Amino acid sequence: MTIDSRLPNFRAMTPAQRLAHVVQAASLTEEDAALLSRPGALGLDRANGMVENVLGTFELPFGIAGYFQINGKDVLVPMVVEEPSVIAAASFMAKLVRDCGGFETSSSEPLMRAQVQVLGLADPYGARQAILKCRSDILGVANSRDKVLIALGGGCRDLEVQVFPDTPRGAMVVVHLIVDVRDAMGANTVNTMAEAVSPLIEKITGGTVRLRILSNLADLRLARARVRVRPDVLATKERSGAQVVDGILDAYALAAIDPYRAATHNKGIMNGIDPVIVATGNDWRAVEAGAHAYACRSGNYTSLTHWEKDNAGALVGTIEMPMPVGLVGGATRTHPLAQLSLKMLAVESAQQLGEVAVAVGLAQNMGALRALATEGIQRGHMALHARNIALVAGATGDEIDRVASRMASEKDVRTDRAMHLLAEMRGK
């Protein structure tokens, strides 16, 4: 299936017109369109089976980011997010990048870690050697727990053993099982394996196993994206492309050295990534945890992206980060719109999904840096946020755009101003 990710004049369309366009572009069915066009795609019975103490369901806007081209292939990106300007910024950056060859992505194998904590050891280094000697036996027990995963080409590949000789609870050994989880996120798989090998590890070491659980620092399961953008593409009415490139590099430099800036910088990256994770029913909290831990791997919290200027003066941006996502299991399988999101994306593996997510994160970061380096972050954001303020003030129908446009032109986006404008329009 060939997808055209361009969305011309999308903002001017009604939701129904947008849906019709995407249905055609992504070859969706009438049933798919019905899921998106009516509220309550997640039925109460299904929600009740997913989590505890269910009272109802909570909806968020489901949007589409357009113009993405990843490894030469057009991709329509579903995004579930409540914050204005996120989808618009990602789409606009993707449109600029598209003219420069699009995004290049790659990823490592889907390897997750399970941790088995061993306490009560007088000889932790000796215990480490004993565990490594019995490596094949431990791997055999781990792999006996998931025949389906083994049949799919996955399974426990290796183990690592860390020693913490002096902790408040005494000497401690931690065994890491390295598991290829294929197209699953992998939490249940690796947790089951960790529990399965614990009795054997206790027998080998003479110690006591406490924790048996995955690590969300999935530093062996990395996704990467790269862009190269010509200066002329970045130019604005007020600034040349070269000036914009230098401004972006100046903004990035602060994120690279200062954790206060890096926190906001990385939050902007996750503005792009999280909505893709949520739309596909994946665990956005696991992705967030791994991302921020990975940003500290040097000992200092820093940027998840890198921005440079090549010899031709072009802006080059890269990102590499853990991406523990899946196509099977959990809400990915049970939520109807998560399944529809994966259908739209047309990804064939969890690795491809992770690559799409980091490409969107890189686009979002580029959009924020470009705004900071030119007009400031508020101009574009507040213009889109004005619609929310108009809604809060009580605007309906075409009043929303009229009030929002007036506030944006005045650069005065406030609820009381929206209420005043609305009363004025209504002749009160």
Short mmCIF file of C-alpha atoms in Angstrom, two decimals:
data_model
loop_
_atom_site.label_atom_id
_atom_site.label_comp_id
_atom_site.label_asym_id
_atom_site.label_seq_id
_atom_site.Cartn_x
_atom_site.Cartn_y
_atom_site.Cartn_z
CA MET A 1 0.00 0.00 0.00
CA THR A 2 1.36 3.42 -1.00
CA ILE A 3 0.46 6.34 1.27
CA ASP A 4 0.66 10.03 0.45
CA SER A 5 1.38 11.77 3.75
CA ARG A 6 0.86 15.28 2.40
CA LEU A 7 -2.15 17.05 3.94
CA PRO A 8 -2.75 20.21 1.91
CA ASN A 9 -5.10 22.80 3.46
CA PHE A 10 -5.83 20.37 6.28
CA ARG A 11 -6.28 23.06 8.90
CA ALA A 12 -9.03 24.74 6.86
CA MET A 13 -11.08 21.55 6.62
CA THR A 14 -13.79 20.38 8.97
CA PRO A 15 -13.11 17.23 11.02
CA ALA A 16 -15.40 15.29 8.68
CA GLN A 17 -13.48 16.48 5.62
CA ARG A 18 -10.16 15.59 7.26
CA LEU A 19 -11.43 12.14 8.09
CA ALA A 20 -12.59 11.58 4.52
CA HIS A 21 -9.15 12.61 3.25
CA VAL A 22 -7.30 10.26 5.62
CA VAL A 23 -9.69 7.38 4.91
CA GLN A 24 -8.77 7.65 1.26
CA ALA A 25 -5.06 8.31 1.81
CA ALA A 26 -4.61 5.38 4.21
CA SER A 27 -7.11 3.04 2.50
CA LEU A 28 -9.26 2.75 5.61
CA THR A 29 -12.59 0.94 5.71
CA GLU A 30 -16.03 2.30 6.57
CA GLU A 31 -15.72 0.56 9.94
CA ASP A 32 -12.40 2.34 10.56
CA ALA A 33 -13.98 5.68 9.69
CA ALA A 34 -16.90 4.98 12.04
CA LEU A 35 -14.50 4.33 14.93
CA LEU A 36 -12.92 7.75 14.44
CA SER A 37 -16.09 9.71 13.69
CA ARG A 38 -18.10 8.79 16.76
CA PRO A 39 -17.28 9.06 20.47
CA GLY A 40 -16.90 5.98 22.61
CA ALA A 41 -14.63 3.86 20.42
CA LEU A 42 -13.48 2.22 23.65
CA GLY A 43 -16.61 0.56 25.00
CA LEU A 44 -17.25 0.43 28.72
CA ASP A 45 -17.14 -3.37 28.83
CA ARG A 46 -13.73 -3.42 27.17
CA ALA A 47 -12.44 -0.64 29.41
CA ASN A 48 -13.66 -2.58 32.44
CA GLY A 49 -11.55 -5.52 31.31
CA MET A 50 -8.44 -3.39 30.86
CA VAL A 51 -8.07 -1.73 34.28
CA GLU A 52 -9.62 -1.79 37.74
CA ASN A 53 -12.47 0.20 39.29
CA VAL A 54 -13.72 1.50 35.93
CA LEU A 55 -16.42 4.18 36.01
CA GLY A 56 -16.24 5.36 32.41
CA THR A 57 -13.77 6.40 29.75
CA PHE A 58 -11.79 9.60 29.15
CA GLU A 59 -11.26 10.92 25.64
CA LEU A 60 -8.40 12.95 24.19
CA PRO A 61 -8.09 14.54 20.73
CA PHE A 62 -6.91 12.11 18.04
CA GLY A 63 -5.06 13.94 15.27
CA ILE A 64 -2.86 13.19 12.30
CA ALA A 65 0.60 14.59 11.59
CA GLY A 66 1.26 14.82 7.89
CA TYR A 67 4.13 15.20 5.44
CA PHE A 68 6.37 12.68 7.19
CA GLN A 69 8.71 10.78 4.91
CA ILE A 70 10.82 8.17 6.70
CA ASN A 71 13.46 6.17 4.84
CA GLY A 72 11.84 7.23 1.58
CA LYS A 73 8.35 6.09 2.61
CA ASP A 74 5.41 8.40 3.32
CA VAL A 75 3.87 7.92 6.77
CA LEU A 76 0.67 9.34 8.25
CA VAL A 77 1.30 9.64 11.98
CA PRO A 78 -1.61 9.32 14.45
CA MET A 79 -1.09 11.43 17.58
CA VAL A 80 -3.22 11.55 20.74
CA VAL A 81 -2.50 14.75 22.64
CA GLU A 82 -4.28 17.58 24.44
CA GLU A 83 -1.68 20.32 23.94
CA PRO A 84 -2.18 22.83 21.09
CA SER A 85 0.57 23.32 18.48
CA VAL A 86 2.17 19.88 18.90
CA ILE A 87 0.66 18.27 15.79
CA ALA A 88 0.96 21.49 13.79
CA ALA A 89 4.64 21.90 14.65
CA ALA A 90 5.50 18.28 13.86
CA SER A 91 3.69 18.46 10.53
CA PHE A 92 5.31 21.75 9.54
CA MET A 93 8.80 20.50 10.34
CA ALA A 94 8.09 17.27 8.45
CA LYS A 95 7.05 19.37 5.46
CA LEU A 96 10.35 21.29 5.57
CA VAL A 97 12.38 18.11 6.04
CA ARG A 98 10.49 16.41 3.21
CA ASP A 99 12.04 18.87 0.74
CA CYS A 100 15.48 17.80 1.99
CA GLY A 101 15.10 14.04 1.70
CA GLY A 102 13.01 13.25 4.77
CA PHE A 103 14.05 11.39 7.91
CA GLU A 104 16.58 8.57 8.02
CA THR A 105 16.02 6.05 10.80
CA SER A 106 17.49 2.84 12.17
CA SER A 107 17.24 0.77 15.33
CA SER A 108 18.90 -1.97 17.32
CA GLU A 109 17.37 -5.33 18.17
CA PRO A 110 14.39 -5.39 20.57
CA LEU A 111 16.43 -6.38 23.64
CA MET A 112 15.03 -5.82 27.12
CA ARG A 113 16.59 -6.43 30.53
CA ALA A 114 15.17 -8.31 33.48
CA GLN A 115 16.85 -7.76 36.84
CA VAL A 116 17.20 -10.42 39.55
CA GLN A 117 18.46 -9.03 42.88
CA VAL A 118 20.39 -11.42 45.15
CA LEU A 119 21.06 -10.59 48.82
CA GLY A 120 22.57 -12.35 51.81
CA LEU A 121 25.93 -13.03 50.15
CA ALA A 122 29.25 -13.15 52.01
CA ASP A 123 31.14 -13.63 48.74
CA PRO A 124 29.43 -11.50 46.07
CA TYR A 125 32.30 -11.73 43.57
CA GLY A 126 32.44 -15.47 43.99
CA ALA A 127 28.68 -15.61 43.48
CA ARG A 128 29.10 -13.65 40.26
CA GLN A 129 31.59 -16.20 38.92
CA ALA A 130 29.31 -19.06 39.90
CA ILE A 131 26.37 -17.48 38.08
CA LEU A 132 28.39 -16.93 34.92
CA LYS A 133 29.62 -20.53 35.02
CA CYS A 134 25.99 -21.68 34.99
CA ARG A 135 24.98 -19.27 32.22
CA SER A 136 23.65 -21.93 29.83
CA ASP A 137 21.52 -23.53 32.55
CA ILE A 138 20.00 -20.20 33.52
CA LEU A 139 19.25 -19.29 29.91
CA GLY A 140 17.66 -22.71 29.43
CA VAL A 141 15.28 -22.17 32.35
CA ALA A 142 14.40 -18.68 31.15
CA ASN A 143 13.64 -19.86 27.62
CA SER A 144 11.50 -22.74 28.87
CA ARG A 145 8.87 -20.20 29.95
CA ASP A 146 7.89 -18.83 26.53
CA LYS A 147 7.85 -21.32 23.68
CA VAL A 148 5.90 -18.92 21.46
CA LEU A 149 8.62 -16.27 21.73
CA ILE A 150 11.29 -18.85 20.93
CA ALA A 151 9.33 -19.96 17.86
CA LEU A 152 9.22 -16.32 16.70
CA GLY A 153 13.01 -16.06 16.91
CA GLY A 154 13.20 -14.32 20.28
CA GLY A 155 14.20 -15.46 23.73
CA CYS A 156 16.76 -14.92 26.46
CA ARG A 157 20.04 -14.24 24.66
CA ASP A 158 22.54 -13.60 27.42
CA LEU A 159 23.07 -12.55 31.01
CA GLU A 160 25.17 -9.97 32.81
CA VAL A 161 26.06 -9.90 36.49
CA GLN A 162 26.72 -6.73 38.48
CA VAL A 163 28.21 -6.64 41.96
CA PHE A 164 27.40 -3.96 44.55
CA PRO A 165 29.73 -4.93 47.42
CA ASP A 166 28.65 -2.24 49.88
CA THR A 167 25.02 -1.11 50.12
CA PRO A 168 22.83 -0.21 53.13
CA ARG A 169 21.47 -3.77 52.87
CA GLY A 170 24.83 -5.47 52.56
CA ALA A 171 26.54 -6.98 49.54
CA MET A 172 24.27 -7.33 46.55
CA VAL A 173 24.48 -9.11 43.20
CA VAL A 174 22.13 -8.20 40.34
CA VAL A 175 21.68 -10.54 37.39
CA HIS A 176 20.49 -9.03 34.10
CA LEU A 177 18.71 -11.32 31.68
CA ILE A 178 19.01 -9.95 28.14
CA VAL A 179 15.85 -10.92 26.28
CA ASP A 180 14.90 -10.48 22.62
CA VAL A 181 11.17 -9.76 22.92
CA ARG A 182 10.50 -9.40 19.17
CA ASP A 183 7.37 -7.28 18.54
CA ALA A 184 6.25 -7.08 22.17
CA MET A 185 7.03 -4.33 24.63
CA GLY A 186 8.23 -7.26 26.71
CA ALA A 187 7.43 -6.42 30.33
CA ASN A 188 5.40 -9.56 31.06
CA THR A 189 7.85 -11.77 29.19
CA VAL A 190 10.98 -10.63 31.00
CA ASN A 191 9.25 -10.52 34.39
CA THR A 192 8.13 -14.13 33.94
CA MET A 193 11.65 -15.20 32.98
CA ALA A 194 13.16 -13.38 35.97
CA GLU A 195 10.82 -15.19 38.33
CA ALA A 196 11.48 -18.53 36.64
CA VAL A 197 15.28 -18.40 37.08
CA SER A 198 15.22 -17.12 40.66
CA PRO A 199 15.18 -20.54 42.40
CA LEU A 200 18.13 -21.69 40.31
CA ILE A 201 20.09 -18.52 41.08
CA GLU A 202 19.42 -18.98 44.78
CA LYS A 203 20.68 -22.57 44.54
CA ILE A 204 23.82 -21.48 42.68
CA THR A 205 24.71 -18.62 45.02
CA GLY A 206 23.25 -19.60 48.36
CA GLY A 207 21.74 -16.12 48.52
CA THR A 208 18.17 -14.86 48.68
CA VAL A 209 16.43 -13.38 45.64
CA ARG A 210 14.31 -10.30 46.25
CA LEU A 211 13.40 -8.18 43.19
CA ARG A 212 12.63 -9.92 39.89
CA ILE A 213 11.52 -7.30 37.39
CA LEU A 214 12.32 -5.59 34.11
CA SER A 215 14.34 -2.40 33.80
CA ASN A 216 12.77 0.51 31.96
CA LEU A 217 16.24 1.77 31.04
CA ALA A 218 16.10 -0.12 27.75
CA ASP A 219 19.56 0.97 26.66
CA LEU A 220 19.99 -2.04 24.37
CA ARG A 221 16.76 -1.28 22.51
CA LEU A 222 17.57 1.97 20.75
CA ALA A 223 15.87 3.85 17.93
CA ARG A 224 17.62 6.55 15.91
CA ALA A 225 16.62 9.30 13.49
CA ARG A 226 18.59 11.84 11.45
CA VAL A 227 17.72 14.90 9.39
CA ARG A 228 19.78 17.19 7.19
CA VAL A 229 18.10 20.50 6.39
CA ARG A 230 19.39 23.07 3.93
CA PRO A 231 19.64 26.65 5.28
CA ASP A 232 17.33 28.06 2.59
CA VAL A 233 14.50 25.82 3.83
CA LEU A 234 14.77 27.31 7.32
CA ALA A 235 14.79 30.97 6.26
CA THR A 236 12.02 33.30 7.47
CA LYS A 237 10.96 36.78 6.35
CA GLU A 238 13.13 38.33 9.06
CA ARG A 239 16.13 35.96 9.08
CA SER A 240 18.33 34.17 6.56
CA GLY A 241 18.65 30.41 6.70
CA ALA A 242 22.21 30.69 7.98
CA GLN A 243 21.03 32.90 10.83
CA VAL A 244 18.30 30.44 11.76
CA VAL A 245 20.81 27.56 11.75
CA ASP A 246 23.12 29.46 14.07
CA GLY A 247 20.19 30.36 16.33
CA ILE A 248 19.17 26.71 16.58
CA LEU A 249 22.73 25.71 17.43
CA ASP A 250 22.90 28.40 20.12
CA ALA A 251 19.64 27.15 21.66
CA TYR A 252 20.79 23.53 21.51
CA ALA A 253 24.13 24.38 23.15
CA LEU A 254 22.33 25.53 26.30
CA ALA A 255 20.31 22.28 26.47
CA ALA A 256 23.52 20.30 26.10
CA ILE A 257 25.20 21.93 29.13
CA ASP A 258 22.38 23.02 31.45
CA PRO A 259 19.92 20.54 33.05
CA TYR A 260 17.34 23.28 33.63
CA ARG A 261 17.15 23.92 29.90
CA ALA A 262 17.64 20.22 29.02
CA ALA A 263 14.52 19.26 31.00
CA THR A 264 12.34 21.59 28.91
CA HIS A 265 14.20 20.71 25.72
CA ASN A 266 13.60 16.99 26.27
CA LYS A 267 10.00 17.60 27.29
CA GLY A 268 9.54 19.12 23.84
CA ILE A 269 10.97 15.97 22.26
CA MET A 270 8.54 13.86 24.26
CA ASN A 271 5.73 16.19 23.10
CA GLY A 272 6.19 14.47 19.75
CA ILE A 273 6.94 10.95 20.96
CA ASP A 274 4.31 10.48 23.69
CA PRO A 275 1.27 11.16 21.45
CA VAL A 276 2.43 8.41 19.06
CA ILE A 277 2.97 6.03 21.97
CA VAL A 278 -0.48 6.80 23.40
CA ALA A 279 -2.18 6.50 20.00
CA THR A 280 -0.76 3.01 19.52
CA GLY A 281 -1.71 1.81 23.01
CA ASN A 282 1.86 1.58 24.25
CA ASP A 283 3.22 2.42 27.69
CA TRP A 284 4.22 6.08 27.44
CA ARG A 285 5.37 6.08 31.08
CA ALA A 286 7.93 3.36 30.32
CA VAL A 287 9.18 5.33 27.32
CA GLU A 288 9.43 8.53 29.39
CA ALA A 289 11.29 6.77 32.22
CA GLY A 290 13.81 5.23 29.83
CA ALA A 291 14.28 8.48 27.92
CA HIS A 292 15.12 10.61 30.94
CA ALA A 293 17.34 7.94 32.50
CA TYR A 294 19.19 7.65 29.18
CA ALA A 295 19.64 11.42 29.11
CA CYS A 296 21.68 11.01 32.34
CA ARG A 297 23.95 8.22 31.13
CA SER A 298 27.03 10.50 31.07
CA GLY A 299 26.47 11.45 34.71
CA ASN A 300 24.78 14.74 33.81
CA TYR A 301 21.26 15.29 32.53
CA THR A 302 21.54 16.53 28.96
CA SER A 303 19.80 16.73 25.57
CA LEU A 304 18.47 13.60 23.89
CA THR A 305 19.17 15.21 20.51
CA HIS A 306 22.33 16.55 18.88
CA TRP A 307 22.37 19.44 16.42
CA GLU A 308 25.34 20.32 14.19
CA LYS A 309 26.25 22.24 11.05
CA ASP A 310 27.99 20.35 8.26
CA ASN A 311 30.62 21.67 5.86
CA ALA A 312 27.95 22.90 3.45
CA GLY A 313 26.23 24.91 6.18
CA ALA A 314 23.25 22.55 6.46
CA LEU A 315 21.65 21.80 9.82
CA VAL A 316 22.06 18.16 10.88
CA GLY A 317 19.98 16.78 13.72
CA THR A 318 20.14 13.33 15.30
CA ILE A 319 18.41 11.47 18.10
CA GLU A 320 19.12 8.08 19.69
CA MET A 321 17.16 6.83 22.67
CA PRO A 322 15.52 3.76 24.19
CA MET A 323 12.24 2.85 22.54
CA PRO A 324 10.51 -0.08 24.31
CA VAL A 325 7.32 -0.32 22.25
CA GLY A 326 5.31 -3.21 20.92
CA LEU A 327 2.73 -4.22 18.36
CA VAL A 328 1.27 -7.02 20.49
CA GLY A 329 -0.04 -7.25 24.04
CA GLY A 330 -1.72 -4.83 26.41
CA ALA A 331 -3.80 -1.93 25.17
CA THR A 332 -2.14 -2.24 21.76
CA ARG A 333 -4.32 -5.29 21.22
CA THR A 334 -7.40 -4.35 23.24
CA HIS A 335 -8.03 -0.71 22.30
CA PRO A 336 -9.78 -0.42 18.91
CA LEU A 337 -8.17 2.95 18.11
CA ALA A 338 -4.72 1.62 18.96
CA GLN A 339 -5.23 -1.07 16.35
CA LEU A 340 -6.45 1.54 13.87
CA SER A 341 -3.40 3.71 14.58
CA LEU A 342 -1.08 0.81 13.75
CA LYS A 343 -3.06 0.22 10.56
CA MET A 344 -2.58 3.86 9.55
CA LEU A 345 1.13 3.71 10.27
CA ALA A 346 1.48 0.48 8.26
CA VAL A 347 4.46 -0.57 10.38
CA GLU A 348 5.56 -4.19 10.20
CA SER A 349 7.58 -4.42 13.41
CA ALA A 350 7.98 -2.83 16.82
CA GLN A 351 11.34 -1.53 15.64
CA GLN A 352 9.67 0.40 12.81
CA LEU A 353 7.17 1.88 15.24
CA GLY A 354 10.01 3.04 17.48
CA GLU A 355 11.74 4.64 14.51
CA VAL A 356 8.59 6.56 13.59
CA ALA A 357 8.28 7.78 17.17
CA VAL A 358 11.84 9.14 17.36
CA ALA A 359 11.47 10.79 13.94
CA VAL A 360 8.43 12.66 15.27
CA GLY A 361 10.37 13.56 18.43
CA LEU A 362 13.21 14.95 16.35
CA ALA A 363 10.75 16.96 14.23
CA GLN A 364 9.11 18.35 17.35
CA ASN A 365 12.48 19.35 18.80
CA MET A 366 13.46 21.05 15.56
CA GLY A 367 10.20 22.99 15.54
CA ALA A 368 10.72 24.23 19.09
CA LEU A 369 14.33 25.22 18.46
CA ARG A 370 13.41 27.02 15.24
CA ALA A 371 10.68 28.96 17.04
CA LEU A 372 13.04 29.86 19.90
CA ALA A 373 15.67 30.98 17.42
CA THR A 374 13.24 33.21 15.48
CA GLU A 375 9.91 34.63 16.71
CA GLY A 376 9.91 33.01 20.15
CA ILE A 377 7.91 30.03 21.34
CA GLN A 378 4.73 31.90 22.25
CA ARG A 379 3.72 33.42 18.93
CA GLY A 380 2.76 30.23 17.16
CA HIS A 381 1.75 28.36 20.29
CA MET A 382 -0.54 31.07 21.60
CA ALA A 383 -2.21 31.53 18.23
CA LEU A 384 -3.27 27.87 18.39
CA HIS A 385 -3.93 27.98 22.14
CA ALA A 386 -6.37 30.85 21.49
CA ARG A 387 -8.95 28.34 20.26
CA ASN A 388 -8.87 26.62 23.65
CA ILE A 389 -9.31 29.95 25.41
CA ALA A 390 -12.23 30.81 23.14
CA LEU A 391 -13.87 27.50 24.07
CA VAL A 392 -13.33 28.17 27.77
CA ALA A 393 -15.00 31.57 27.33
CA GLY A 394 -18.09 29.88 25.89
CA ALA A 395 -17.61 30.38 22.14
CA THR A 396 -19.34 27.90 19.83
CA GLY A 397 -19.34 27.19 16.11
CA ASP A 398 -17.68 29.87 13.99
CA GLU A 399 -17.37 32.08 17.07
CA ILE A 400 -14.36 29.97 18.14
CA ASP A 401 -12.24 30.91 15.13
CA ARG A 402 -13.42 34.53 15.14
CA VAL A 403 -12.53 35.06 18.81
CA ALA A 404 -9.26 33.13 18.47
CA SER A 405 -8.18 35.08 15.38
CA ARG A 406 -8.92 38.40 17.06
CA MET A 407 -6.92 37.51 20.19
CA ALA A 408 -4.03 36.17 18.13
CA SER A 409 -3.87 39.34 16.01
CA GLU A 410 -3.91 41.43 19.18
CA LYS A 411 -1.33 39.13 20.81
CA ASP A 412 -3.59 39.13 23.85
CA VAL A 413 -4.74 35.57 24.59
CA ARG A 414 -6.67 35.66 27.86
CA THR A 415 -9.97 34.21 29.04
CA ASP A 416 -11.34 37.59 30.12
CA ARG A 417 -10.41 39.08 26.75
CA ALA A 418 -12.13 36.19 24.98
CA MET A 419 -15.26 36.72 27.06
CA HIS A 420 -15.24 40.43 26.21
CA LEU A 421 -14.82 39.75 22.48
CA LEU A 422 -17.55 37.11 22.57
CA ALA A 423 -19.99 39.49 24.28
CA GLU A 424 -19.10 42.15 21.73
CA MET A 425 -19.79 39.76 18.83
CA ARG A 426 -23.11 38.78 20.33
CA GLY A 427 -24.10 42.41 20.80
CA LYS A 428 -24.09 42.28 24.58
#
